[in-house]
CSV table of C-alpha atoms in Angstrom, one decimal:
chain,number,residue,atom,x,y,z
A,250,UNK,CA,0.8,-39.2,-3.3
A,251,UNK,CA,3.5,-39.8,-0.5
A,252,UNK,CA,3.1,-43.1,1.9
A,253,UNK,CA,1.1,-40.6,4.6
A,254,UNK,CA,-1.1,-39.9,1.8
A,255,UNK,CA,-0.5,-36.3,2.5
A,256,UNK,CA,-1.7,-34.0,0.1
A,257,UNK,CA,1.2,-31.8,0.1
A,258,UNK,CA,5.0,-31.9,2.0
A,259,UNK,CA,4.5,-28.5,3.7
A,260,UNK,CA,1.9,-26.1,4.5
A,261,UNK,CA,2.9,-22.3,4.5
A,262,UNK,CA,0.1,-20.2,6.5
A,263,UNK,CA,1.0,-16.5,5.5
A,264,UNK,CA,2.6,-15.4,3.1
A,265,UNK,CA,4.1,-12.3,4.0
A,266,UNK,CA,7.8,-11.8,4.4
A,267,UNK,CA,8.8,-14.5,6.4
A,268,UNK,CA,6.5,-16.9,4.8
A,269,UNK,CA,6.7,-16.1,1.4
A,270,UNK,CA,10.9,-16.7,1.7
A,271,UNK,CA,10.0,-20.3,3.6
A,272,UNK,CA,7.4,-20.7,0.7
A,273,UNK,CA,10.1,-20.2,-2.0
A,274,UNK,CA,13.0,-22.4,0.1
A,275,UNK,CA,11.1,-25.1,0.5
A,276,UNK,CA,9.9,-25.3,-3.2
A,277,UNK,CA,13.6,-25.3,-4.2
A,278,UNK,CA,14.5,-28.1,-2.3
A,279,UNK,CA,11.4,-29.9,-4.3
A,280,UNK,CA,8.6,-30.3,-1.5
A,281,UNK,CA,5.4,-30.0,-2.3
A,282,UNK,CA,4.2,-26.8,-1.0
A,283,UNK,CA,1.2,-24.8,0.0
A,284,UNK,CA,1.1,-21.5,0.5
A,285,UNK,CA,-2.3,-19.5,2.3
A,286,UNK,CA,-2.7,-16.2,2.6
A,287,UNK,CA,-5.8,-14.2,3.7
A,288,UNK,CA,-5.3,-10.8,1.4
A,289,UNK,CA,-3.7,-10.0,-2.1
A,290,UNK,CA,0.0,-10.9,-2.8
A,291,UNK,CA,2.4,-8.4,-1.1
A,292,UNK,CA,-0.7,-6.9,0.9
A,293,UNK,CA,-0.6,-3.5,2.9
A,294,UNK,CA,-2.5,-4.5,5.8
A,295,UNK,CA,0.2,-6.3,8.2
A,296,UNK,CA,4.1,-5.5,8.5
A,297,UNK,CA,5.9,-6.5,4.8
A,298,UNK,CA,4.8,-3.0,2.6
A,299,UNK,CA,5.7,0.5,3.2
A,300,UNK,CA,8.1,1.0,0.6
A,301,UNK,CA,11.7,0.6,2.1
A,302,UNK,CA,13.1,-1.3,5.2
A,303,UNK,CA,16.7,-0.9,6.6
A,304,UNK,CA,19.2,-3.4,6.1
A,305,UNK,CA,22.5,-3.4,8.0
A,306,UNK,CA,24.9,-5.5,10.0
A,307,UNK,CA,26.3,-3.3,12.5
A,308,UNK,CA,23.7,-4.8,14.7
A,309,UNK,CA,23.0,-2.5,18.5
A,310,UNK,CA,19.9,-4.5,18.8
A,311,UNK,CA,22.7,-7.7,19.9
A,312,UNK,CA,26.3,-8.9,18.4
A,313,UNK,CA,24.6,-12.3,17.9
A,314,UNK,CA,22.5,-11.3,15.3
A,315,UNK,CA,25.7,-10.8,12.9
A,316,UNK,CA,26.1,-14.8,11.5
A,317,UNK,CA,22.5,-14.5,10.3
A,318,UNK,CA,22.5,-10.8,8.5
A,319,UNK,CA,25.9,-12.1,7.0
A,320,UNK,CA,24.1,-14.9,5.6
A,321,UNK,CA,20.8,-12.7,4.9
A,322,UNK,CA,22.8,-10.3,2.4
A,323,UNK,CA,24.4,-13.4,0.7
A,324,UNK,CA,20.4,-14.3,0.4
A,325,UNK,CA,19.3,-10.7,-1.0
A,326,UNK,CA,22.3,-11.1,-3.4
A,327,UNK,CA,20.7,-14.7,-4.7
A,328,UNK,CA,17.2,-12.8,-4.8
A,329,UNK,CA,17.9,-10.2,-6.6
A,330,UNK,CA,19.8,-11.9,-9.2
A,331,UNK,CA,17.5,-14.7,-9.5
A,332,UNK,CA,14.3,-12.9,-10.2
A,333,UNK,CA,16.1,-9.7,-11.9
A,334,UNK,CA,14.5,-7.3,-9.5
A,335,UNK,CA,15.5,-4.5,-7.2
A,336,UNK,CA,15.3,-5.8,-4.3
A,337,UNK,CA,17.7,-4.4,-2.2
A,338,UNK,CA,20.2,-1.0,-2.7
A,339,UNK,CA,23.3,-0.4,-0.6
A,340,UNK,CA,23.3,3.5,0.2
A,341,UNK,CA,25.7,3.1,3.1
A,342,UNK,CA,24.4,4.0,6.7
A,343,UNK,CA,24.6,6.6,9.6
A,344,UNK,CA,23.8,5.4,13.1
A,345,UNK,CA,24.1,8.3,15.3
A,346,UNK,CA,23.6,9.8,18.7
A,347,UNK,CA,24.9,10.7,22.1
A,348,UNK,CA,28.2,7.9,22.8
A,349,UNK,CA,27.1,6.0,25.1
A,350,UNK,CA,23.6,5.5,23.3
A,351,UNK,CA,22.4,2.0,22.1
A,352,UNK,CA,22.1,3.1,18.8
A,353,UNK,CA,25.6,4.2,18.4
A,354,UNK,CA,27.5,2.1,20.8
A,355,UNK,CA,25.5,-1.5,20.7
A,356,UNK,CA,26.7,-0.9,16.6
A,357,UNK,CA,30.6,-0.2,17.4
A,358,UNK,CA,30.3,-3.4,19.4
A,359,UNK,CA,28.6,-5.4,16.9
A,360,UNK,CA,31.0,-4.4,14.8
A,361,UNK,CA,34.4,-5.0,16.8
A,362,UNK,CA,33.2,-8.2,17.6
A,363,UNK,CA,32.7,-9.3,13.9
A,364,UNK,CA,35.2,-7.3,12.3
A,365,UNK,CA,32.5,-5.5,10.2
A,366,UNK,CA,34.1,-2.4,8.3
A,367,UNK,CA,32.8,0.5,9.8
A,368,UNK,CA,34.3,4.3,10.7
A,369,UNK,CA,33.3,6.5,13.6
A,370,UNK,CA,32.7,10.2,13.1
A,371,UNK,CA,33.0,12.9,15.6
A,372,UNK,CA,29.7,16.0,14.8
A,373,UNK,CA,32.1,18.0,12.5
A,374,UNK,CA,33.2,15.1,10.4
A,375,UNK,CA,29.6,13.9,10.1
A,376,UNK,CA,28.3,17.5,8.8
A,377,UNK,CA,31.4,17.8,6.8
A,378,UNK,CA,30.7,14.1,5.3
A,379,UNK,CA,27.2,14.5,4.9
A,380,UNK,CA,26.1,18.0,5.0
A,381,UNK,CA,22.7,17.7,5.3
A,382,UNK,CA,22.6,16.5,8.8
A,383,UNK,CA,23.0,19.0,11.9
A,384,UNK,CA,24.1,16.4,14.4
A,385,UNK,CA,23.5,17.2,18.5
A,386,UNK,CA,27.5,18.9,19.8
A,387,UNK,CA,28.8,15.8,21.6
A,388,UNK,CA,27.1,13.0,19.4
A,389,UNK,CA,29.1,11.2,17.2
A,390,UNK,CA,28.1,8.5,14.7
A,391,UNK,CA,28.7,4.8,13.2
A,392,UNK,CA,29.1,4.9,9.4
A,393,UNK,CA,28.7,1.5,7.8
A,394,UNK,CA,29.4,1.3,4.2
A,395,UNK,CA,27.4,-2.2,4.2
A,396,UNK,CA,23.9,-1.0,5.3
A,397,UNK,CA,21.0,0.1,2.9
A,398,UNK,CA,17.5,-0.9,2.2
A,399,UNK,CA,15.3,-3.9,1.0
A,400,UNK,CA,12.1,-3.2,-1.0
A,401,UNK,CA,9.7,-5.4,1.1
A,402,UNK,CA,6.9,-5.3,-1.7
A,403,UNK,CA,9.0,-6.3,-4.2
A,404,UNK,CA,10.6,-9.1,-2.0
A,405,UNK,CA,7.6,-11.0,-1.6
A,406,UNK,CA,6.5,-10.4,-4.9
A,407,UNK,CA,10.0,-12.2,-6.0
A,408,UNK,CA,9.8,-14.5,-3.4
A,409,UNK,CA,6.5,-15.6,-4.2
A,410,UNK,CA,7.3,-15.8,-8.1
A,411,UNK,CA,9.9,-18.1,-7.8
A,412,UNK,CA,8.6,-20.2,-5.2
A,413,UNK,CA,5.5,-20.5,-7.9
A,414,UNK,CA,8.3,-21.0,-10.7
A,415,UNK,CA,9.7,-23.9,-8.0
A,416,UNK,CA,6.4,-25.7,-8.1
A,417,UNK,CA,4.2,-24.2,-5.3
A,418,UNK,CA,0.7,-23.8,-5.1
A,419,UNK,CA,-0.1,-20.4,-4.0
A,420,UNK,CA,-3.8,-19.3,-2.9
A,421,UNK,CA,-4.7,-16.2,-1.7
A,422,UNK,CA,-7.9,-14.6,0.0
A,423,UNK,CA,-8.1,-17.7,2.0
A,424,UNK,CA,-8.3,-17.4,5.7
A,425,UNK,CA,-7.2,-20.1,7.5
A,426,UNK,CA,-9.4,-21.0,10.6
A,427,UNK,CA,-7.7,-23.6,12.4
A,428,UNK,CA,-5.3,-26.4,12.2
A,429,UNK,CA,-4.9,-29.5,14.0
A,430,UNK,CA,-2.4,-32.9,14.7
A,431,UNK,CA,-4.1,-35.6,11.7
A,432,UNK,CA,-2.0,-38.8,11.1
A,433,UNK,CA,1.2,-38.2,12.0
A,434,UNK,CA,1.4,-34.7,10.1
A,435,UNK,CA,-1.6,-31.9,10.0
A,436,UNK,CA,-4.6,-30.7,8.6
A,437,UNK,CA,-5.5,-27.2,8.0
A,438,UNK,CA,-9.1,-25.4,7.6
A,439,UNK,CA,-10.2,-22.8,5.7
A,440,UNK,CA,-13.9,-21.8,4.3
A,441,UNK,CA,-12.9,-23.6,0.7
A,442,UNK,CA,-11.6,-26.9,2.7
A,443,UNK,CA,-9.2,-29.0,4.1
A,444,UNK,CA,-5.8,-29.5,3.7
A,445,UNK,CA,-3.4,-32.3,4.6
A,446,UNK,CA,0.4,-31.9,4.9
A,447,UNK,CA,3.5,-33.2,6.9
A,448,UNK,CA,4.1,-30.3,8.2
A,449,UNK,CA,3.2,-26.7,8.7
A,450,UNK,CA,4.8,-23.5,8.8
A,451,UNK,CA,3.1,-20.8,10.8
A,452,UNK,CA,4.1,-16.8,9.5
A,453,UNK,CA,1.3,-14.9,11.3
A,454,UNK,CA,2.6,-12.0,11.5
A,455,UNK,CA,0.2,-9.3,13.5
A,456,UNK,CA,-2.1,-12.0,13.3
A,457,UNK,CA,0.0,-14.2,16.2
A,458,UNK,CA,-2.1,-13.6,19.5
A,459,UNK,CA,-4.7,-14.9,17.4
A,460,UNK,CA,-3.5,-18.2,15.8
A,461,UNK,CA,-0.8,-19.2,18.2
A,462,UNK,CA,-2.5,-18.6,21.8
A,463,UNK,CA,-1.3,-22.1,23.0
A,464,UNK,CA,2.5,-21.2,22.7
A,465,UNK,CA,2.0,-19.3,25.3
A,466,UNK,CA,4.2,-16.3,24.1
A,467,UNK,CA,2.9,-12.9,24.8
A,468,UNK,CA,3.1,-11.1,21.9
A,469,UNK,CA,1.8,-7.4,21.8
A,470,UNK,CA,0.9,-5.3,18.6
A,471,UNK,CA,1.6,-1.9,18.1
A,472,UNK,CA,1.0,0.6,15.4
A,473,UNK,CA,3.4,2.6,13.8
A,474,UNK,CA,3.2,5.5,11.2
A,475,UNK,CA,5.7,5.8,7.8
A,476,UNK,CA,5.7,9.5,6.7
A,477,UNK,CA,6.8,10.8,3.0
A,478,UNK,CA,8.3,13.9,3.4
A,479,UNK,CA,8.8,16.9,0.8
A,480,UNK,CA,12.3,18.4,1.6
A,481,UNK,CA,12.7,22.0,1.5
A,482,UNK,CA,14.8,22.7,-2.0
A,483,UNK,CA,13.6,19.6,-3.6
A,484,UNK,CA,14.4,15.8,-3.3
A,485,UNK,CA,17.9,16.0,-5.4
A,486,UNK,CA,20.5,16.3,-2.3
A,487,UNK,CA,18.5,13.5,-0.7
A,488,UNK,CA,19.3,10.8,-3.7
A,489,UNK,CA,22.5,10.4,-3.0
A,490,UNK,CA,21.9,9.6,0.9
A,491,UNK,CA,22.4,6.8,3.8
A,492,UNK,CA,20.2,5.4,5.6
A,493,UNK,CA,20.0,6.4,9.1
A,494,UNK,CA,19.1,5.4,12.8
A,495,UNK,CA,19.2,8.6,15.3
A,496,UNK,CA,18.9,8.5,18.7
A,497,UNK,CA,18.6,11.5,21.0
A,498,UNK,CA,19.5,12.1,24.7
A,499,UNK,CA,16.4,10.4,25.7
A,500,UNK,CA,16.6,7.6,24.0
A,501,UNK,CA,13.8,8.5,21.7
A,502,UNK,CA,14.9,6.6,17.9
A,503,UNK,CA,14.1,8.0,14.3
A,504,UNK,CA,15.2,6.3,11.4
A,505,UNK,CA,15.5,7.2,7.1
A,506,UNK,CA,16.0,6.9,3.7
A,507,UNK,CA,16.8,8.4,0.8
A,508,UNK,CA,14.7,9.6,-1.3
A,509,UNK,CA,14.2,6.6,-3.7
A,510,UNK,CA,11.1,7.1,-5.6
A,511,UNK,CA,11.7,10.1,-7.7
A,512,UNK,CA,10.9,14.4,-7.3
A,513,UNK,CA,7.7,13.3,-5.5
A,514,UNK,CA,8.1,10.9,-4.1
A,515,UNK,CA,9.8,12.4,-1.0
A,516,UNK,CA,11.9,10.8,2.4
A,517,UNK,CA,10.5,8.2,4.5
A,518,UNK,CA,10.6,8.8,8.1
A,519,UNK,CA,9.7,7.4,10.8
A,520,UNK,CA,9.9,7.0,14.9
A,521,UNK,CA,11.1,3.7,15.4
A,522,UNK,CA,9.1,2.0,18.9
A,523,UNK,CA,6.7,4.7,19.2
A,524,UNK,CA,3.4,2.9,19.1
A,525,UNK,CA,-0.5,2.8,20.0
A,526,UNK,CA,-0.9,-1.3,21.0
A,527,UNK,CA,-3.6,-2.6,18.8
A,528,UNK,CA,-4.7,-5.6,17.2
A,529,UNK,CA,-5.5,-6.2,12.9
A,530,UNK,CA,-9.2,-5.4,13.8
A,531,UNK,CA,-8.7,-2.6,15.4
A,532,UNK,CA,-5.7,-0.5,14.2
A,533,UNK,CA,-6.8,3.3,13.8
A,534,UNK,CA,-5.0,3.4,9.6
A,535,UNK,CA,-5.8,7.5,9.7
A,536,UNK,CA,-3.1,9.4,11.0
A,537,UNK,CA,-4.0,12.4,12.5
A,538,UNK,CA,-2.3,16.4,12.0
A,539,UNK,CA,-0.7,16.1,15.1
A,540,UNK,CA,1.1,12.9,14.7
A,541,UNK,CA,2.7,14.4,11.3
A,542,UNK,CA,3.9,17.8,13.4
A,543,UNK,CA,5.6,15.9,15.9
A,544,UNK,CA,7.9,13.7,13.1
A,545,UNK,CA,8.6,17.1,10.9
A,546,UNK,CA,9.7,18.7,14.3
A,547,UNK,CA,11.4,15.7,15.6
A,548,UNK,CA,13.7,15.0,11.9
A,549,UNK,CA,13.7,18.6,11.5
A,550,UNK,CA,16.4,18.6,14.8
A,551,UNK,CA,18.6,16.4,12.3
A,552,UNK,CA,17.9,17.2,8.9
A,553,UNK,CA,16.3,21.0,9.0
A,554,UNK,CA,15.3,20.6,4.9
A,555,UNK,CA,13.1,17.8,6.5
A,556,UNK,CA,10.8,19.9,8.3
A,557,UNK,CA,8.7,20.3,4.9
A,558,UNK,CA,5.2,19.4,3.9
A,559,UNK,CA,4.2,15.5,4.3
A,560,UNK,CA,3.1,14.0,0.9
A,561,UNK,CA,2.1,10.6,2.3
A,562,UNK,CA,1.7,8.7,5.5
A,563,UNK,CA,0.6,5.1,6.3
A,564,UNK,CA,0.5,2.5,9.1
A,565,UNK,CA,2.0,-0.8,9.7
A,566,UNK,CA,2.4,-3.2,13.0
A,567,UNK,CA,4.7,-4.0,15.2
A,568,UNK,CA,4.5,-7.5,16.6
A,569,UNK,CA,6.4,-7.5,19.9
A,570,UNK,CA,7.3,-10.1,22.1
A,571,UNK,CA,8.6,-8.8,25.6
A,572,UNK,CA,12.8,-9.2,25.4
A,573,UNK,CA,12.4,-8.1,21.1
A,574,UNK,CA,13.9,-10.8,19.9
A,575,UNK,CA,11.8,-13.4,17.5
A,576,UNK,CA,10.6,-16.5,18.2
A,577,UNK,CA,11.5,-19.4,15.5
A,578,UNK,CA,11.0,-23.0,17.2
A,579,UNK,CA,8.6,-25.6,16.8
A,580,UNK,CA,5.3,-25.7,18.3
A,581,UNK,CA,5.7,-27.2,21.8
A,582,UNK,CA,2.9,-29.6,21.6
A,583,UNK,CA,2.9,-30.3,18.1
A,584,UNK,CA,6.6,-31.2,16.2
A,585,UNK,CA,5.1,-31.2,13.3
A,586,UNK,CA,4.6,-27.3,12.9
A,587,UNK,CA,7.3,-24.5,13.0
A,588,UNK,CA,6.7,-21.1,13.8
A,589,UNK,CA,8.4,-17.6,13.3
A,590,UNK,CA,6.4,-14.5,15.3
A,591,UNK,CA,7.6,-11.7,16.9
A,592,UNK,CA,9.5,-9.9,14.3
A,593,UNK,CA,9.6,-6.8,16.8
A,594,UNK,CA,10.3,-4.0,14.0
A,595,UNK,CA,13.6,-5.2,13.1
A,596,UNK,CA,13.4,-8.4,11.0
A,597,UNK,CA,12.6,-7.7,7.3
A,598,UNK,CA,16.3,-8.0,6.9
A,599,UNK,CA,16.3,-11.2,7.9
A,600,UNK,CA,13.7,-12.5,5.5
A,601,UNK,CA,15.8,-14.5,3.2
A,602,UNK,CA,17.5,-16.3,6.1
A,603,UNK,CA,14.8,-17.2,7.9
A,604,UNK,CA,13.3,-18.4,4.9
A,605,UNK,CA,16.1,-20.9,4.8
A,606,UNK,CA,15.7,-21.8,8.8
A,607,UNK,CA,12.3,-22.2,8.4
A,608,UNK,CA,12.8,-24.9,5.3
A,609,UNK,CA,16.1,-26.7,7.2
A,610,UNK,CA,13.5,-27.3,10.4
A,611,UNK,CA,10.6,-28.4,8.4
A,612,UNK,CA,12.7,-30.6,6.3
A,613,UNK,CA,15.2,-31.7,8.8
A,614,UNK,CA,13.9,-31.0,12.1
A,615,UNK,CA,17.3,-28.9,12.2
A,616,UNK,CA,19.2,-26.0,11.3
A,617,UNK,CA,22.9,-25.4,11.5
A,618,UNK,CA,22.2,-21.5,12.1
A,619,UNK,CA,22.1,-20.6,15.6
A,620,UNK,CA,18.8,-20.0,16.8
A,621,UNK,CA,18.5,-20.3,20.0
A,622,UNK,CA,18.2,-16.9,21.1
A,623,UNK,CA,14.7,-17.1,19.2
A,624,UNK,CA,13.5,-20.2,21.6
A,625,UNK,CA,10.0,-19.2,23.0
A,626,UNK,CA,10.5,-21.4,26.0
A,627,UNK,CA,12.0,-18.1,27.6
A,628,UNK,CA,9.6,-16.0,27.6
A,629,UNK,CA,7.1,-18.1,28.5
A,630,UNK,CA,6.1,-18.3,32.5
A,631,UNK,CA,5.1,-21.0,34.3
């Protein structure tokens, strides 16, 4: 037992992405860590599942996000060869659209800014290149020989099996109900107990507005649906296949995948930021007939042999904050806990980086990635 008389270094409440990366970082560095998470180990019920998320570095959402992804796929790298599992595949990636569109231009000035390897293709070279897509006359697109997709199941999984190989105690099925300041670190309640640590790590994923309504960050949540589609002809020209973002005249944003999980297992698609606000409780998990036309008519524009039956569909949340960029700080009343929220849609690929921010500000108070576009003090209002 430490001088505090703590019972454990560092508290991790969730254990999702985020929290199952700061789990494992901190357990490397040899604290003493709890982990608490309210479902099973790499659960379907919040934002880390679903099969496949996009990883690239061409970044349109803002050039600023580059330093971190470049440090995120030396991470992936680490993971995957450290718990001998497939976590992430490079597949290259196609980021198309009208010119002047953020999906294709915000990524061509990501990428002159960092010098990222990338080429731009006019409509014919892209149907030439990849001949499945029918690309819009007058879009062009962004290839990026860098981009691919993480397996967000099997990250956590890894994540949490190492951080359990590092010496963390892991508990799952346990709800935490509150936390408070106790003796210069904190103590945190569930329905088996109380637990003491120094500090506390906050992942909350969907669950934000409920645990975190004293930051002061309005957060929304919105649901979004993942369909498995059969294309016309089979799977086998959609194997070898990038990843793509498309944007059309109106700004509207799908985004794919190969096909990665065999003859039936068909190509995830998906609207990106077209969402019902909800909350955990009260997120409608059918998806309806109508919901499934409008994606097989929508992909079908781009890839026609994707207007085919839909095997599968399932929901996940988006946790939003209002500018979409994350929040990673600490709490502004209480130093002793850290928080990372507001994910937005786009931050699996930063999961083993912000696993490392979050264990450099719980151990240090400091971390020398840049992080203060992620400071919740501006979007809060006074």
């Amino acid at each position: 037992m430490n001088e505090h008389n703590w019972a454990y270094d560092v508290i991790v409440v969730g254990l999702g992405g985020m929290g199952s990366a700061a789990a494992y970082h901190l357990a490397a560095r040899g604290q003493r860590v709890l982990g608490l998470e309210r479902f099973t180990p790499a659960h379907d019920k919040g934002s880390s599942h679903g099969g496949s998320r996009i990883i690239r570095q061409s970044y349109f959402e803002d050039p600023a996000y580059v330093p971190l992804l470049l440090r995120s796929y030396e991470l992936w790298e680490k993971l995957a060869h450290d718990s001998g599992r497939d976590v992430y595949r490079m597949t290259g990636g196609l980021f198309l659209g009208p010119p002047a569109c953020l999906t294709v231009a915000g990524s061509l000035r990501a990428s002159r800014q960092w010098g990222l390897a990338h080429e731009v293709l006019d409509a014919r070279e892209i149907r030439s290149r990849f001949p499945n897509f029918t690309p819009s006359v007058g879009d062009i697109a962004l290839y990026e020989a860098k981009a691919g997709f993480a397996r967000p199941e099997l990250t956590v999984q890894a994540h949490l099996a190492l951080a359990e190989n590092a010496g963390a105690t892991l508990q799952f099925g346990e709800q935490v109900l509150e936390w408070a300041e106790s003796a210069g670190g904190v103590a945190v309640r569930t329905a088996r107990g109380t637990y003491t640590a120094g500090r506390l790590v906050i992942c909350p994923g969907a669950w934000a507005p409920q645990l975190l309504t004293e930051f002061g960050v309005p957060i929304t949540i919105e649901r979004q649906v993942l369909y498995w589609l059969d294309p016309v002809g089979g799977t086998a020209a959609y194997t070898d296949h990038p990843i793509f973002i498309d944007e059309n005249a109106s700004g509207m944003q799908i985004y794919g995948f190969p096909a990665i999980d065999g003859p039936r297992g068909g190509v995830k698609v998906a609207f990106f930021r077209k969402g019902v606000e909800c909350t955990p409780e009260t997120i409608d998990r059918r998806v309806h007939p109508h919901e499934v036309r409008e994606m097989r008519e929508r992909v079908g524009q781009l890839l026609p042999a994707l207007n085919g039956p839909c095997l599968h569909s399932a929901t996940c949340m988006y946790s939003n904050t209002p500018d979409q960029h994350f929040v990673i700080a600490r709490h502004p009343e209480c130093a002793q806990v850290i928080v990372a929220c507001g994910f937005s849609g786009h931050g699996f690929k930063f999961v083993p980086v912000v696993g490392e921010i979050l264990a450099d500000l719980a151990i240090d108070g400091a971390t020398d990635h840049s992080i203060s576009l992620f400071d919740p003090s501006r979007l809060v209002t006074t």
